């Protein structure tokens, strides 16, 4: 059911499909990862048995990618909606349009 729903969302958004394709094709090594913290942090985490497993790291990375994809998608939808509103309000005459809100959305 979730895959069908995601396929429908992908059909409606090329950006979503592209980001999902990228995430699907990322290769992970399930047996190891590189810890980016300091030596002291790593030692402390090992002693307190808090060092994440490779699966934990992969899951976290994939979740972050999903969140990023959703933020990009929302930003694009907001910009599109603002563009359509400006176009409607200005009657298609760009010289009458206040595009400051749209510029703000596009530069965020």
PDB file of C-alpha atoms in Angstrom:
ATOM      1  CA  UNK A   1       0.000   0.000   0.000  1.00  0.00           C
ATOM      2  CA  UNK A   2       2.817   2.415   0.894  1.00  0.00           C
ATOM      3  CA  UNK A   3       4.676   1.631  -2.326  1.00  0.00           C
ATOM      4  CA  UNK A   4       1.555   2.322  -4.396  1.00  0.00           C
ATOM      5  CA  UNK A   5       1.037   5.657  -2.638  1.00  0.00           C
ATOM      6  CA  UNK A   6       4.676   6.604  -3.218  1.00  0.00           C
ATOM      7  CA  UNK A   7       4.419   5.631  -6.890  1.00  0.00           C
ATOM      8  CA  UNK A   8       1.427   7.969  -7.245  1.00  0.00           C
ATOM      9  CA  UNK A   9       3.383  10.797  -5.600  1.00  0.00           C
ATOM     10  CA  UNK A  10       6.331  10.101  -7.906  1.00  0.00           C
ATOM     11  CA  UNK A  11       4.049  10.198 -10.950  1.00  0.00           C
ATOM     12  CA  UNK A  12       2.940  13.678  -9.897  1.00  0.00           C
ATOM     13  CA  UNK A  13       6.465  14.974  -9.231  1.00  0.00           C
ATOM     14  CA  UNK A  14       9.586  14.501 -11.313  1.00  0.00           C
ATOM     15  CA  UNK A  15      11.679  15.992  -8.520  1.00  0.00           C
ATOM     16  CA  UNK A  16      10.372  13.449  -6.019  1.00  0.00           C
ATOM     17  CA  UNK A  17      11.032  10.635  -8.483  1.00  0.00           C
ATOM     18  CA  UNK A  18      14.583  11.873  -9.131  1.00  0.00           C
ATOM     19  CA  UNK A  19      15.432  12.171  -5.425  1.00  0.00           C
ATOM     20  CA  UNK A  20      13.906   8.738  -4.706  1.00  0.00           C
ATOM     21  CA  UNK A  21      15.885   7.199  -7.571  1.00  0.00           C
ATOM     22  CA  UNK A  22      19.073   8.722  -6.192  1.00  0.00           C
ATOM     23  CA  UNK A  23      18.359   7.412  -2.680  1.00  0.00           C
ATOM     24  CA  UNK A  24      17.487   3.960  -3.998  1.00  0.00           C
ATOM     25  CA  UNK A  25      20.812   3.743  -5.827  1.00  0.00           C
ATOM     26  CA  UNK A  26      23.034   4.859  -2.956  1.00  0.00           C
ATOM     27  CA  UNK A  27      25.298   1.985  -1.936  1.00  0.00           C
ATOM     28  CA  UNK A  28      26.056   1.351   1.720  1.00  0.00           C
ATOM     29  CA  UNK A  29      28.438  -1.066   3.358  1.00  0.00           C
ATOM     30  CA  UNK A  30      26.311  -2.818   5.961  1.00  0.00           C
ATOM     31  CA  UNK A  31      29.382  -4.032   7.834  1.00  0.00           C
ATOM     32  CA  UNK A  32      31.205  -0.783   8.545  1.00  0.00           C
ATOM     33  CA  UNK A  33      31.026   3.003   8.517  1.00  0.00           C
ATOM     34  CA  UNK A  34      33.409   5.852   9.218  1.00  0.00           C
ATOM     35  CA  UNK A  35      32.882   7.600  12.543  1.00  0.00           C
ATOM     36  CA  UNK A  36      33.370  11.373  12.104  1.00  0.00           C
ATOM     37  CA  UNK A  37      33.551  12.341  15.780  1.00  0.00           C
ATOM     38  CA  UNK A  38      36.686  12.785  17.839  1.00  0.00           C
ATOM     39  CA  UNK A  39      38.708   9.870  19.174  1.00  0.00           C
ATOM     40  CA  UNK A  40      37.549  10.746  22.694  1.00  0.00           C
ATOM     41  CA  UNK A  41      33.866  10.758  21.667  1.00  0.00           C
ATOM     42  CA  UNK A  42      34.248   7.394  19.987  1.00  0.00           C
ATOM     43  CA  UNK A  43      36.010   5.893  23.017  1.00  0.00           C
ATOM     44  CA  UNK A  44      33.319   7.225  25.342  1.00  0.00           C
ATOM     45  CA  UNK A  45      30.541   5.853  23.162  1.00  0.00           C
ATOM     46  CA  UNK A  46      32.219   2.445  22.970  1.00  0.00           C
ATOM     47  CA  UNK A  47      32.671   2.306  26.761  1.00  0.00           C
ATOM     48  CA  UNK A  48      29.019   3.177  27.355  1.00  0.00           C
ATOM     49  CA  UNK A  49      27.845   0.841  24.557  1.00  0.00           C
ATOM     50  CA  UNK A  50      26.252   3.720  22.625  1.00  0.00           C
ATOM     51  CA  UNK A  51      28.152   3.453  19.344  1.00  0.00           C
ATOM     52  CA  UNK A  52      25.506   3.000  16.623  1.00  0.00           C
ATOM     53  CA  UNK A  53      25.515  -0.055  14.400  1.00  0.00           C
ATOM     54  CA  UNK A  54      25.992   0.256  10.657  1.00  0.00           C
ATOM     55  CA  UNK A  55      22.257  -0.429  10.244  1.00  0.00           C
ATOM     56  CA  UNK A  56      21.431   2.427  12.635  1.00  0.00           C
ATOM     57  CA  UNK A  57      23.653   4.782  10.630  1.00  0.00           C
ATOM     58  CA  UNK A  58      22.119   3.685   7.321  1.00  0.00           C
ATOM     59  CA  UNK A  59      18.571   4.076   8.647  1.00  0.00           C
ATOM     60  CA  UNK A  60      19.382   7.539   9.970  1.00  0.00           C
ATOM     61  CA  UNK A  61      20.934   8.547   6.646  1.00  0.00           C
ATOM     62  CA  UNK A  62      17.915   7.330   4.677  1.00  0.00           C
ATOM     63  CA  UNK A  63      15.549   9.131   7.044  1.00  0.00           C
ATOM     64  CA  UNK A  64      17.554  12.339   6.560  1.00  0.00           C
ATOM     65  CA  UNK A  65      17.348  11.926   2.792  1.00  0.00           C
ATOM     66  CA  UNK A  66      13.565  11.483   3.013  1.00  0.00           C
ATOM     67  CA  UNK A  67      13.256  14.630   5.129  1.00  0.00           C
ATOM     68  CA  UNK A  68      15.406  16.582   2.668  1.00  0.00           C
ATOM     69  CA  UNK A  69      13.335  15.301  -0.251  1.00  0.00           C
ATOM     70  CA  UNK A  70      10.141  16.397   1.491  1.00  0.00           C
ATOM     71  CA  UNK A  71      11.571  19.855   2.220  1.00  0.00           C
ATOM     72  CA  UNK A  72      12.616  20.308  -1.412  1.00  0.00           C
ATOM     73  CA  UNK A  73       9.218  19.107  -2.622  1.00  0.00           C
ATOM     74  CA  UNK A  74       7.349  21.445  -0.257  1.00  0.00           C
ATOM     75  CA  UNK A  75       9.505  24.404  -1.264  1.00  0.00           C
ATOM     76  CA  UNK A  76       8.876  23.744  -4.942  1.00  0.00           C
ATOM     77  CA  UNK A  77       5.136  23.402  -4.383  1.00  0.00           C
ATOM     78  CA  UNK A  78       5.093  26.668  -2.402  1.00  0.00           C
ATOM     79  CA  UNK A  79       7.006  28.471  -5.164  1.00  0.00           C
ATOM     80  CA  UNK A  80       4.693  27.090  -7.841  1.00  0.00           C
ATOM     81  CA  UNK A  81       1.598  28.131  -5.880  1.00  0.00           C
ATOM     82  CA  UNK A  82       3.012  31.638  -5.359  1.00  0.00           C
ATOM     83  CA  UNK A  83       3.888  31.928  -9.056  1.00  0.00           C
ATOM     84  CA  UNK A  84       0.372  30.902 -10.086  1.00  0.00           C
ATOM     85  CA  UNK A  85      -1.139  33.362  -7.581  1.00  0.00           C
ATOM     86  CA  UNK A  86       1.044  36.218  -8.895  1.00  0.00           C
ATOM     87  CA  UNK A  87       0.186  35.329 -12.468  1.00  0.00           C
ATOM     88  CA  UNK A  88      -3.536  35.328 -11.680  1.00  0.00           C
ATOM     89  CA  UNK A  89      -3.445  38.562  -9.663  1.00  0.00           C
ATOM     90  CA  UNK A  90      -1.372  40.457 -12.231  1.00  0.00           C
ATOM     91  CA  UNK A  91      -3.484  39.275 -15.148  1.00  0.00           C
ATOM     92  CA  UNK A  92      -0.331  38.018 -16.821  1.00  0.00           C
ATOM     93  CA  UNK A  93       1.290  41.480 -16.831  1.00  0.00           C
ATOM     94  CA  UNK A  94       4.663  40.962 -15.160  1.00  0.00           C
ATOM     95  CA  UNK A  95       5.187  44.702 -14.675  1.00  0.00           C
ATOM     96  CA  UNK A  96       2.233  44.765 -12.225  1.00  0.00           C
ATOM     97  CA  UNK A  97       3.414  41.795 -10.219  1.00  0.00           C
ATOM     98  CA  UNK A  98       4.984  41.916  -6.770  1.00  0.00           C
ATOM     99  CA  UNK A  99       7.417  39.041  -6.978  1.00  0.00           C
ATOM    100  CA  UNK A 100       9.229  39.631  -3.675  1.00  0.00           C
ATOM    101  CA  UNK A 101       7.481  36.696  -1.965  1.00  0.00           C
ATOM    102  CA  UNK A 102       8.322  34.396  -4.874  1.00  0.00           C
ATOM    103  CA  UNK A 103      11.956  35.504  -4.854  1.00  0.00           C
ATOM    104  CA  UNK A 104      12.081  34.818  -1.126  1.00  0.00           C
ATOM    105  CA  UNK A 105      10.736  31.305  -1.637  1.00  0.00           C
ATOM    106  CA  UNK A 106      13.193  30.583  -4.429  1.00  0.00           C
ATOM    107  CA  UNK A 107      16.232  31.790  -2.517  1.00  0.00           C
ATOM    108  CA  UNK A 108      15.520  29.929   0.725  1.00  0.00           C
TER     109      UNK A 108
END
